[in-house]
Amino acid sequence: MNTMEMIRVNNLNKSFGNLQVLKDINLTVKEREVVVLVGASGSGKSTLLRCLNFLELKNSGHIIIDGERIEQNTHDLNTIRKKIGMVFQHFNLFPHMTVLQNIIEAPTHVKRKSKQQAVSEGKVLLGKVGLGDKLHVYPSTLSGGQQQRVAIARALAMNPKVMLFDEPTSALDPELVGEVLGTIKELAKEGMTMVIVTHEMGFAREVADWVIYMHEGRIVEAGTPKEVFDYPQELRTQAFLSSVL
Ligand code: ADP
Ligand code: MG
């Protein structure tokens, strides 16, 4: 096992009832790499991310996170989830808590950090995402872009080794997309290992080490952004790209 591998997926299959949603998925993400998943709606992108985080349980195959093969029946999945931060399309902040309270909730209750330490780390993270002046406001008073940046800071507060993003800007007004993508680009520069589902192809081209195109539950094509976007080999990839670019 190469210790540089942060995520390895071997022959992953996932069905919902009779519907097979992931078909023999093989994937490796090395430390500090950014992988962007693209594909039409319903192709299985969210399900793949959710399997990586064990929010969905696989039917077969192996998932190895940070060198540990995860057997979903025997391992403590919460331990694994602490290593993996996830950001969703809808920010899912706790509405009855201030921004800072949102950030310190999991570190104090799940990681058992002292409140003082969680607060001081939380302030640093909120400063980093450009919200150092919003510590004590409620999420509903923030724009969608600001709320999503809080959600990113909240995930980072658990010191994850990997961040998963599922269409982090799809619910945002167009003028707010850039600030969230900017925050994710900063994380990429710092060397965070990330898997990102997005329809923002310009962003993907800029930030991705690898682009993976999914179609009907399979990885149909994978390569560098240049390879996949400029020289797609598969007709299905070409058709998809011409529909979104
Ligand atoms: P994508 O994120 O690429 O749009 P999804 O992973 O959300 O695709 O969905 C892939 C397929 O799995 C779709 O056909 C969807 O309807 C189905 N699906 C997703 N989640 C569930 C679920 N919890 N129960 C049943 N079917 C599901
Ligand atoms: Mg999805």
mmCIF file of C-alpha atoms and ligand atoms in Angstrom, residues 16 19 21 39-48 56 166-167, ligand 1:
data_model
loop_
_atom_site.group_PDB
_atom_site.id
_atom_site.type_symbol
_atom_site.label_atom_id
_atom_site.label_comp_id
_atom_site.label_asym_id
_atom_site.label_seq_id
_atom_site.Cartn_x
_atom_site.Cartn_y
_atom_site.Cartn_z
ATOM 1 C CA PHE A 16 -30.708 0.967 -4.304
ATOM 2 C CA LEU A 19 -31.241 -0.050 -9.349
ATOM 3 C CA VAL A 21 -26.177 3.139 -9.166
ATOM 4 C CA GLY A 39 -21.334 13.843 -15.196
ATOM 5 C CA ALA A 40 -25.009 14.241 -15.893
ATOM 6 C CA SER A 41 -27.601 14.345 -13.156
ATOM 7 C CA GLY A 42 -28.311 10.816 -11.931
ATOM 8 C CA SER A 43 -24.937 9.404 -13.002
ATOM 9 C CA GLY A 44 -24.027 8.497 -9.414
ATOM 10 C CA LYS A 45 -21.691 11.322 -8.359
ATOM 11 C CA SER A 46 -23.402 12.072 -5.041
ATOM 12 C CA THR A 47 -23.762 8.396 -4.225
ATOM 13 C CA LEU A 48 -20.034 7.886 -4.802
ATOM 14 C CA GLU A 56 -24.258 5.229 2.110
ATOM 15 C CA ASP A 166 -21.041 17.922 -3.537
ATOM 16 C CA GLU A 167 -22.007 20.732 -5.917
HETATM 17 P P1 ADP B 1 -25.871 12.454 -9.253
HETATM 18 O O1 ADP B 1 -25.322 12.997 -7.982
HETATM 19 O O2 ADP B 1 -24.818 12.166 -10.281
HETATM 20 O O3 ADP B 1 -26.963 13.313 -9.814
HETATM 21 P P2 ADP B 1 -26.983 10.398 -7.563
HETATM 22 O O4 ADP B 1 -25.852 9.679 -6.965
HETATM 23 O O5 ADP B 1 -27.701 11.387 -6.720
HETATM 24 O O6 ADP B 1 -26.525 11.043 -8.949
HETATM 25 O O7 ADP B 1 -28.073 9.354 -8.046
HETATM 26 C C1 ADP B 1 -27.751 8.260 -8.863
HETATM 27 C C2 ADP B 1 -28.999 7.397 -9.012
HETATM 28 O O8 ADP B 1 -29.332 6.824 -7.766
HETATM 29 C C3 ADP B 1 -30.238 8.164 -9.474
HETATM 30 O O9 ADP B 1 -30.958 7.323 -10.343
HETATM 31 C C4 ADP B 1 -30.990 8.385 -8.193
HETATM 32 O O10 ADP B 1 -32.368 8.480 -8.438
HETATM 33 C C5 ADP B 1 -30.657 7.122 -7.403
HETATM 34 N N1 ADP B 1 -30.668 7.339 -5.949
HETATM 35 C C6 ADP B 1 -29.868 8.162 -5.269
HETATM 36 N N2 ADP B 1 -30.099 8.086 -3.947
HETATM 37 C C7 ADP B 1 -31.079 7.156 -3.787
HETATM 38 C C8 ADP B 1 -31.760 6.613 -2.663
HETATM 39 N N3 ADP B 1 -31.453 6.982 -1.411
HETATM 40 N N4 ADP B 1 -32.711 5.681 -2.902
HETATM 41 C C9 ADP B 1 -32.995 5.273 -4.144
HETATM 42 N N5 ADP B 1 -32.398 5.739 -5.247
HETATM 43 C C10 ADP B 1 -31.439 6.679 -5.077
#
